[in-house]
Amino acid sequence: MGNALTAAAQAVVGSGLARNHVLVITDGINTVGPDPVAVMPKLRQLAEQKQVSLSVHFVALDVNAKVFDGVKKLGATVVGASDEAQLNSQLEFILQKKILLEDEEPPKNK
């Protein structure tokens, strides 16, 4: 997962846009390669060097979102979803509130 996060972040940070977002949708924990917690500080540093912003968003699909508390502590958005309806709701939240409006708090699960 860390390798995929790195590749995606490098691509968007190199896009020439001032505000950049990476969305990770995962149905499990990191099992191969570096942990996202290990790569996020390096990616933030890369964004700072390029003088752009980088926001990272995780959707934990059918896995406990608490598994990603480490990246949340580093500033990533972390939300959970257990089915298609919740996934759609969380993706809408991230798009509307984090990417387009850049709010701070995720919606409460119903």
PDB file of C-alpha atoms in Angstrom:
ATOM      1  CA  MET A   1       0.000   0.000   0.000  1.00  0.00           C
ATOM      2  CA  GLY A   2       2.888   2.345   0.758  1.00  0.00           C
ATOM      3  CA  ASN A   3       4.329   1.833  -2.729  1.00  0.00           C
ATOM      4  CA  ALA A   4       0.977   2.625  -4.361  1.00  0.00           C
ATOM      5  CA  LEU A   5       0.554   5.696  -2.155  1.00  0.00           C
ATOM      6  CA  THR A   6       4.040   6.884  -3.096  1.00  0.00           C
ATOM      7  CA  ALA A   7       3.451   6.406  -6.827  1.00  0.00           C
ATOM      8  CA  ALA A   8       0.107   8.215  -6.711  1.00  0.00           C
ATOM      9  CA  ALA A   9       1.440  11.082  -4.593  1.00  0.00           C
ATOM     10  CA  GLN A  10       4.488  11.576  -6.806  1.00  0.00           C
ATOM     11  CA  ALA A  11       2.238  11.713  -9.865  1.00  0.00           C
ATOM     12  CA  VAL A  12      -0.149  14.307  -8.450  1.00  0.00           C
ATOM     13  CA  VAL A  13       2.560  16.417  -6.795  1.00  0.00           C
ATOM     14  CA  GLY A  14       4.334  16.542 -10.147  1.00  0.00           C
ATOM     15  CA  SER A  15       1.151  17.622 -11.944  1.00  0.00           C
ATOM     16  CA  GLY A  16       1.817  21.329 -11.578  1.00  0.00           C
ATOM     17  CA  LEU A  17      -1.378  21.897  -9.595  1.00  0.00           C
ATOM     18  CA  ALA A  18      -1.181  23.742  -6.275  1.00  0.00           C
ATOM     19  CA  ARG A  19      -3.645  21.485  -4.396  1.00  0.00           C
ATOM     20  CA  ASN A  20      -3.318  17.723  -4.761  1.00  0.00           C
ATOM     21  CA  HIS A  21      -5.279  14.793  -3.367  1.00  0.00           C
ATOM     22  CA  VAL A  22      -4.710  11.044  -3.253  1.00  0.00           C
ATOM     23  CA  LEU A  23      -7.660   8.755  -2.527  1.00  0.00           C
ATOM     24  CA  VAL A  24      -6.941   5.225  -1.293  1.00  0.00           C
ATOM     25  CA  ILE A  25      -9.800   2.724  -1.172  1.00  0.00           C
ATOM     26  CA  THR A  26      -8.709  -0.472   0.526  1.00  0.00           C
ATOM     27  CA  ASP A  27     -10.354  -3.650   1.713  1.00  0.00           C
ATOM     28  CA  GLY A  28      -7.484  -4.725   3.926  1.00  0.00           C
ATOM     29  CA  ILE A  29      -4.309  -3.839   5.734  1.00  0.00           C
ATOM     30  CA  ASN A  30      -0.866  -3.309   4.243  1.00  0.00           C
ATOM     31  CA  THR A  31       0.766  -6.710   3.732  1.00  0.00           C
ATOM     32  CA  VAL A  32       3.532  -6.026   1.194  1.00  0.00           C
ATOM     33  CA  GLY A  33       5.974  -3.148   0.922  1.00  0.00           C
ATOM     34  CA  PRO A  34       6.294  -0.140   3.182  1.00  0.00           C
ATOM     35  CA  ASP A  35       3.528   0.881   5.533  1.00  0.00           C
ATOM     36  CA  PRO A  36       1.698   4.082   4.528  1.00  0.00           C
ATOM     37  CA  VAL A  37       2.681   5.563   7.916  1.00  0.00           C
ATOM     38  CA  ALA A  38       6.343   5.229   6.907  1.00  0.00           C
ATOM     39  CA  VAL A  39       5.957   6.935   3.522  1.00  0.00           C
ATOM     40  CA  MET A  40       3.570   9.771   4.385  1.00  0.00           C
ATOM     41  CA  PRO A  41       6.198  12.052   5.999  1.00  0.00           C
ATOM     42  CA  LYS A  42       8.403  11.690   2.912  1.00  0.00           C
ATOM     43  CA  LEU A  43       5.472  12.544   0.663  1.00  0.00           C
ATOM     44  CA  ARG A  44       4.615  15.621   2.731  1.00  0.00           C
ATOM     45  CA  GLN A  45       8.260  16.687   2.454  1.00  0.00           C
ATOM     46  CA  LEU A  46       8.140  16.210  -1.326  1.00  0.00           C
ATOM     47  CA  ALA A  47       5.014  18.360  -1.534  1.00  0.00           C
ATOM     48  CA  GLU A  48       6.677  21.072   0.574  1.00  0.00           C
ATOM     49  CA  GLN A  49       9.728  21.038  -1.691  1.00  0.00           C
ATOM     50  CA  LYS A  50       7.466  21.517  -4.716  1.00  0.00           C
ATOM     51  CA  GLN A  51       5.509  24.190  -2.785  1.00  0.00           C
ATOM     52  CA  VAL A  52       2.179  22.426  -3.246  1.00  0.00           C
ATOM     53  CA  SER A  53      -0.349  20.903  -0.871  1.00  0.00           C
ATOM     54  CA  LEU A  54      -0.948  17.173  -0.628  1.00  0.00           C
ATOM     55  CA  SER A  55      -3.977  15.643   1.086  1.00  0.00           C
ATOM     56  CA  VAL A  56      -4.384  11.898   1.515  1.00  0.00           C
ATOM     57  CA  HIS A  57      -7.754  10.211   2.037  1.00  0.00           C
ATOM     58  CA  PHE A  58      -8.340   6.577   3.031  1.00  0.00           C
ATOM     59  CA  VAL A  59     -11.610   4.672   2.742  1.00  0.00           C
ATOM     60  CA  ALA A  60     -11.458   1.406   4.662  1.00  0.00           C
ATOM     61  CA  LEU A  61     -13.951  -0.843   2.880  1.00  0.00           C
ATOM     62  CA  ASP A  62     -15.138  -3.765   4.983  1.00  0.00           C
ATOM     63  CA  VAL A  63     -12.154  -3.408   7.321  1.00  0.00           C
ATOM     64  CA  ASN A  64     -11.993  -1.532  10.634  1.00  0.00           C
ATOM     65  CA  ALA A  65     -10.934   2.050   9.887  1.00  0.00           C
ATOM     66  CA  LYS A  66      -9.001   2.113  13.186  1.00  0.00           C
ATOM     67  CA  VAL A  67      -6.340   0.056  11.394  1.00  0.00           C
ATOM     68  CA  PHE A  68      -5.421   3.338   9.704  1.00  0.00           C
ATOM     69  CA  ASP A  69      -5.174   5.470  12.866  1.00  0.00           C
ATOM     70  CA  GLY A  70      -1.454   5.927  12.170  1.00  0.00           C
ATOM     71  CA  VAL A  71      -2.063   7.775   8.905  1.00  0.00           C
ATOM     72  CA  LYS A  72      -4.927   9.673  10.508  1.00  0.00           C
ATOM     73  CA  LYS A  73      -2.502  10.973  13.130  1.00  0.00           C
ATOM     74  CA  LEU A  74      -0.323  12.172  10.243  1.00  0.00           C
ATOM     75  CA  GLY A  75      -3.213  14.206   8.818  1.00  0.00           C
ATOM     76  CA  ALA A  76      -4.907  11.794   6.420  1.00  0.00           C
ATOM     77  CA  THR A  77      -8.681  11.593   6.226  1.00  0.00           C
ATOM     78  CA  VAL A  78      -9.755   8.096   7.306  1.00  0.00           C
ATOM     79  CA  VAL A  79     -13.327   6.852   6.980  1.00  0.00           C
ATOM     80  CA  GLY A  80     -14.911   3.427   6.996  1.00  0.00           C
ATOM     81  CA  ALA A  81     -17.556   1.762   4.874  1.00  0.00           C
ATOM     82  CA  SER A  82     -19.056  -1.703   5.175  1.00  0.00           C
ATOM     83  CA  ASP A  83     -21.232  -1.801   2.066  1.00  0.00           C
ATOM     84  CA  GLU A  84     -21.910  -0.071  -1.241  1.00  0.00           C
ATOM     85  CA  ALA A  85     -24.246   2.538   0.242  1.00  0.00           C
ATOM     86  CA  GLN A  86     -21.711   3.554   2.900  1.00  0.00           C
ATOM     87  CA  LEU A  87     -18.925   3.551   0.327  1.00  0.00           C
ATOM     88  CA  ASN A  88     -20.901   5.913  -1.907  1.00  0.00           C
ATOM     89  CA  SER A  89     -21.687   8.137   1.070  1.00  0.00           C
ATOM     90  CA  GLN A  90     -18.063   8.296   2.186  1.00  0.00           C
ATOM     91  CA  LEU A  91     -16.816   8.984  -1.342  1.00  0.00           C
ATOM     92  CA  GLU A  92     -19.358  11.786  -1.659  1.00  0.00           C
ATOM     93  CA  PHE A  93     -18.179  13.195   1.684  1.00  0.00           C
ATOM     94  CA  ILE A  94     -14.522  13.133   0.627  1.00  0.00           C
ATOM     95  CA  LEU A  95     -15.261  14.706  -2.746  1.00  0.00           C
ATOM     96  CA  GLN A  96     -17.587  17.423  -1.487  1.00  0.00           C
ATOM     97  CA  LYS A  97     -16.086  18.223   1.911  1.00  0.00           C
ATOM     98  CA  LYS A  98     -12.404  17.378   1.606  1.00  0.00           C
ATOM     99  CA  ILE A  99     -11.514  17.874  -2.029  1.00  0.00           C
ATOM    100  CA  LEU A 100     -13.921  20.566  -3.178  1.00  0.00           C
ATOM    101  CA  LEU A 101     -14.533  22.388   0.129  1.00  0.00           C
ATOM    102  CA  GLU A 102     -11.702  20.982   2.261  1.00  0.00           C
ATOM    103  CA  ASP A 103     -13.716  20.699   5.492  1.00  0.00           C
ATOM    104  CA  GLU A 104     -12.422  18.947   8.584  1.00  0.00           C
ATOM    105  CA  GLU A 105     -14.876  16.378   9.988  1.00  0.00           C
ATOM    106  CA  PRO A 106     -16.245  13.152   8.441  1.00  0.00           C
ATOM    107  CA  PRO A 107     -19.956  12.366   8.660  1.00  0.00           C
ATOM    108  CA  LYS A 108     -21.204  10.178  11.500  1.00  0.00           C
ATOM    109  CA  ASN A 109     -22.127   6.623  10.454  1.00  0.00           C
ATOM    110  CA  LYS A 110     -25.852   5.997  10.638  1.00  0.00           C
TER     111      LYS A 110
END
